[in-house]
Short mmCIF file of C-alpha atoms in Angstrom, two decimals:
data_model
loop_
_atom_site.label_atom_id
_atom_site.label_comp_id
_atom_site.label_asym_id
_atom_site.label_seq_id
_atom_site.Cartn_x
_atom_site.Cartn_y
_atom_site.Cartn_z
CA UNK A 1373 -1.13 5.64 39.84
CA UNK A 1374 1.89 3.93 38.12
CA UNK A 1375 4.08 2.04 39.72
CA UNK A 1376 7.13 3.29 38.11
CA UNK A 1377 11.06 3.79 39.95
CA UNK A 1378 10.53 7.80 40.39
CA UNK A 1379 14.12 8.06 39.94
CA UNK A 1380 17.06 7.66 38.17
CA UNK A 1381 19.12 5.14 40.34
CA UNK A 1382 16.08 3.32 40.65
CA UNK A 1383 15.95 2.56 37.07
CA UNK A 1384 19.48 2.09 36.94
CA UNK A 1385 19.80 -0.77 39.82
CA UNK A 1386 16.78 -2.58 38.27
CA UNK A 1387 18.18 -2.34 34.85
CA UNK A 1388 21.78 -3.50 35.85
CA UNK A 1389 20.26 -6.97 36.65
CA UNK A 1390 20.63 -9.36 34.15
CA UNK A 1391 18.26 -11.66 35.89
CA UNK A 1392 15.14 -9.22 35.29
CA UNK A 1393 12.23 -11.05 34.53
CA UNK A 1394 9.56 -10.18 31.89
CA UNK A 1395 6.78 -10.26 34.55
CA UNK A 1396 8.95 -7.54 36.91
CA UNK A 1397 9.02 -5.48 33.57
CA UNK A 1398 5.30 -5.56 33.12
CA UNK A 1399 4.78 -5.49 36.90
CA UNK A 1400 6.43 -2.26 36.62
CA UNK A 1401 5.69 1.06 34.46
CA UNK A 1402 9.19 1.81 32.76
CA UNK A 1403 8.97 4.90 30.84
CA UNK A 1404 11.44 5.21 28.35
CA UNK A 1405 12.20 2.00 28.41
CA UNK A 1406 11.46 -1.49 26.37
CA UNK A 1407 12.30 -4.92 27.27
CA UNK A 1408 14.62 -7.14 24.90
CA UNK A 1409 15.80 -10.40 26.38
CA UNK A 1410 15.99 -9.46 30.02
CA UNK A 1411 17.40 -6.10 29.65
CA UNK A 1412 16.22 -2.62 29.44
CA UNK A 1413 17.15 -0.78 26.52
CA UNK A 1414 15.85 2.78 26.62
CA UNK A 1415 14.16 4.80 24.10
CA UNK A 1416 15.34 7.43 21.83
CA UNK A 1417 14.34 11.17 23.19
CA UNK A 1418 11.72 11.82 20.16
CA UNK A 1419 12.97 15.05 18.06
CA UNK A 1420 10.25 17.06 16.67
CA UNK A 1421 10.05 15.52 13.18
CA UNK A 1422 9.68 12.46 15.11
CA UNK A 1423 6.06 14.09 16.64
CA UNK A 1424 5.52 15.73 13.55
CA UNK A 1425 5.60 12.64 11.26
CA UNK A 1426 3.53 10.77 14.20
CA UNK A 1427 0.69 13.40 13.57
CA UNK A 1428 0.96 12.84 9.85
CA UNK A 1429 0.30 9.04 10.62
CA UNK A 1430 -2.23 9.35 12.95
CA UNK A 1431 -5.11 11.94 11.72
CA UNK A 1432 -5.38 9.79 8.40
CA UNK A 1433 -5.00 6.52 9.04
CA UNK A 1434 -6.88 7.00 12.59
CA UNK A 1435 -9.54 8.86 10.78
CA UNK A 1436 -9.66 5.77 8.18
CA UNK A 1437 -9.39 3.08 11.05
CA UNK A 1438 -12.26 4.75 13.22
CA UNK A 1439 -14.64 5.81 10.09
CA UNK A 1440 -14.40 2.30 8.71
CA UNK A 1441 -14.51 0.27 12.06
CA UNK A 1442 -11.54 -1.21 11.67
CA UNK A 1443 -9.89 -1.35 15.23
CA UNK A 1444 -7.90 1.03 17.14
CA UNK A 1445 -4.71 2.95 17.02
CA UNK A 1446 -2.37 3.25 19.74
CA UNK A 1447 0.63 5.23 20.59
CA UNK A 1448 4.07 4.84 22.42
CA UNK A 1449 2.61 4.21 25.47
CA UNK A 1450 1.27 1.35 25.24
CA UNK A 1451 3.11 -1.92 25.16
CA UNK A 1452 2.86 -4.78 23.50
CA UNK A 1453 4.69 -8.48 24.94
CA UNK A 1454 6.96 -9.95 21.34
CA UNK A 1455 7.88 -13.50 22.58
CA UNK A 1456 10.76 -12.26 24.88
CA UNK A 1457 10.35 -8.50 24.29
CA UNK A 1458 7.99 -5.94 25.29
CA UNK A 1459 8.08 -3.25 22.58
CA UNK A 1460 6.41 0.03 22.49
CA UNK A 1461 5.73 1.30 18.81
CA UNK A 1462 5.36 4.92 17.68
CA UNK A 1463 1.60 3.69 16.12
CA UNK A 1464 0.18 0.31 16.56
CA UNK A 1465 -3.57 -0.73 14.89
CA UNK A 1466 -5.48 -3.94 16.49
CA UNK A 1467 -8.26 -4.90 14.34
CA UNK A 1468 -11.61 -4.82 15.96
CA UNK A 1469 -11.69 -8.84 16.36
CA UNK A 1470 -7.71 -9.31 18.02
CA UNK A 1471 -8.68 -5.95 20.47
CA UNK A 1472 -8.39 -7.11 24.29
CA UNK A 1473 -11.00 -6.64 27.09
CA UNK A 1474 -8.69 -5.75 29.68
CA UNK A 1475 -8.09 -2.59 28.75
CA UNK A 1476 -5.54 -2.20 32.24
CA UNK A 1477 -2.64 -4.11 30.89
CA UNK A 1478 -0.34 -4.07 27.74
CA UNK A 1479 -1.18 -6.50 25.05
CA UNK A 1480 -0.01 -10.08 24.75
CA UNK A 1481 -0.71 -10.05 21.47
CA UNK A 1482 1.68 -8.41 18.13
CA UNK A 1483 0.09 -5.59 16.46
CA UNK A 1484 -1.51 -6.31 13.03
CA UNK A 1485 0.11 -3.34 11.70
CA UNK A 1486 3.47 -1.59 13.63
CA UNK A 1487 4.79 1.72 12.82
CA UNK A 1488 8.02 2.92 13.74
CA UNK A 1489 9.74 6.59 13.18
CA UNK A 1490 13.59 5.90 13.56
CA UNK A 1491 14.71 8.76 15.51
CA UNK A 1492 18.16 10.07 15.23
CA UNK A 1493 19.66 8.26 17.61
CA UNK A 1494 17.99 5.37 16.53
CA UNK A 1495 20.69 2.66 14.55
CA UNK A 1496 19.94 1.65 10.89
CA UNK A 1497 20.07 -2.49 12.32
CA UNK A 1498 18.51 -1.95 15.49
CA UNK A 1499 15.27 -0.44 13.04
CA UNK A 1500 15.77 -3.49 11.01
CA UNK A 1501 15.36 -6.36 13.99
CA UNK A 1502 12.61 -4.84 15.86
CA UNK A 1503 10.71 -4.85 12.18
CA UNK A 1504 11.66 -8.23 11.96
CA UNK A 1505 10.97 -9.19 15.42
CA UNK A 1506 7.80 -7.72 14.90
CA UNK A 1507 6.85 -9.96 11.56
CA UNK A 1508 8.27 -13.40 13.52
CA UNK A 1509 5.91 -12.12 16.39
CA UNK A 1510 2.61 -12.37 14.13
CA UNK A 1511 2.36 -8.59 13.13
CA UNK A 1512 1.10 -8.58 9.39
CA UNK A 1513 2.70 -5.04 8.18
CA UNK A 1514 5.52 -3.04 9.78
CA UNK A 1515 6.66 0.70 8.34
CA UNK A 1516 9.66 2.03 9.01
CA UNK A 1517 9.65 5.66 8.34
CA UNK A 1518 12.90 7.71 7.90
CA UNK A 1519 12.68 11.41 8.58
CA UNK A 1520 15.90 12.12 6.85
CA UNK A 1521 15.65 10.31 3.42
CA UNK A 1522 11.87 10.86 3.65
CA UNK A 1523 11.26 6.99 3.05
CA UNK A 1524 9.21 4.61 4.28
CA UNK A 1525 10.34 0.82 4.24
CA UNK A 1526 7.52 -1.39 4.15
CA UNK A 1527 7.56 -5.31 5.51
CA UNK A 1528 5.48 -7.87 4.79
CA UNK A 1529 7.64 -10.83 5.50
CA UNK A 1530 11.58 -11.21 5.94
CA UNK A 1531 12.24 -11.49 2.50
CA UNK A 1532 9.37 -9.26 0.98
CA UNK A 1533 10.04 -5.75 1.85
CA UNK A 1534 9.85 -1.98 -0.83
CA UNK A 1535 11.09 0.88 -0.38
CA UNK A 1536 8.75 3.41 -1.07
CA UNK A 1537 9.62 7.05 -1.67
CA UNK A 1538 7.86 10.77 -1.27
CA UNK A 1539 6.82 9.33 -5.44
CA UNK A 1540 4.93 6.87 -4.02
CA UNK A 1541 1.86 6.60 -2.40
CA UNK A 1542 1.84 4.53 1.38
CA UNK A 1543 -1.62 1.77 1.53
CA UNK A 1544 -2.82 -0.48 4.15
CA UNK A 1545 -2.35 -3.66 1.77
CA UNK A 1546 -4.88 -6.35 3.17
CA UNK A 1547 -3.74 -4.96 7.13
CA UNK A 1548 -5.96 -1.93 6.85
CA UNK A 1549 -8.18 -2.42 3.69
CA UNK A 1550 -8.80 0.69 1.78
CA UNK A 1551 -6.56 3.38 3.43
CA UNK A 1552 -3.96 4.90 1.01
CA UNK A 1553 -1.90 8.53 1.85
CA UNK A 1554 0.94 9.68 -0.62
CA UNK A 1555 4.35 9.27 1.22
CA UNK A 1556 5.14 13.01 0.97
CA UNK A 1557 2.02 13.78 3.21
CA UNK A 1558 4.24 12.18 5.89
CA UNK A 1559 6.98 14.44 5.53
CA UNK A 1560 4.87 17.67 5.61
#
């Protein structure tokens, strides 16, 4: 059972606290929400190109991941603590040797590789920091896939980052050895 307000106000008086710790966050199953700094900032409504895109992601790279032994996927749901954020990506991977036993709680741990689908709501710099909080947080590869111009930015560090485009094809560098899809696949 989750332990989640069941209703608006709820969420509302909890979130109007600055003083919210990140142990009443995790204590606490906030759907919707993620936790930056003490605050909750809510999460974009997905449209359907958001699910679509996620599907795109998911059947080959999770077919790669499990196939090769790699690790895991995991989806929104499941959150993961950032120094002083808890973040929820669209697709995370965990190689096999970071994965956690307690399979109850979020992880404390940064994703090896984070993928997020900026929604339209979403803001161009608010994509950009969570990619970069990601990479200061130990993740080794973020994607940042854009339904509109059908591109996917790629980070490897704060100042090493491509652009790649439906001409391109999308790989798993040294994150997730071997797997390679052609950027337009994402888009179908």
């Amino acid at each position: 059972m989750r332990n989640s307000p069941t209703n608006p106000e709820s969420v509302q008086e909890l979130s109007s606290h600055s003083t919210m710790t990140m142990e009443e966050f995790l204590e606490n199953d906030f759907e919707g929400y993620e936790y930056v700094k003490g605050e909750l900032v809510p999460m974009a409504a997905a449209a359907i190109v958001h699910g679509e895109i996620g599907v795109n992601v998911i059947i080959p790279l999770g077919s790669y991941v499990r196939e090769n032994e790699l690790g895991r996927l995991y989806t929104l749901e499941t959150a993961f603590q950032l120094g002083d954020r808890v973040v929820k990506p669209d697709i995370a991977f965990v190689s096999t040797e970071r994965l956690s036993d307690d399979k109850l709680k979020g992880f404390s741990v940064a994703p090896d590789l984070a993928i997020e689908i900026v929604s339209p709501t979403d803001k161009h710099y608010d994509a950009t920091e969570k990619a970069l909080a990601y990479l200061e947080s130990g993740t080794r590869l973020v994607w940042v896939i854009e339904p509109i111009a059908k591109t996917v930015m790629v980070y490897r560090s704060p100042t090493d980052i491509s652009l790649l485009t439906c001409e391109d094809t999308l790989t798993g560098e040294d994150v997730v050895e071997g797997f390679t899809c052609p950027v337009a696949q994402l888009f179908e």
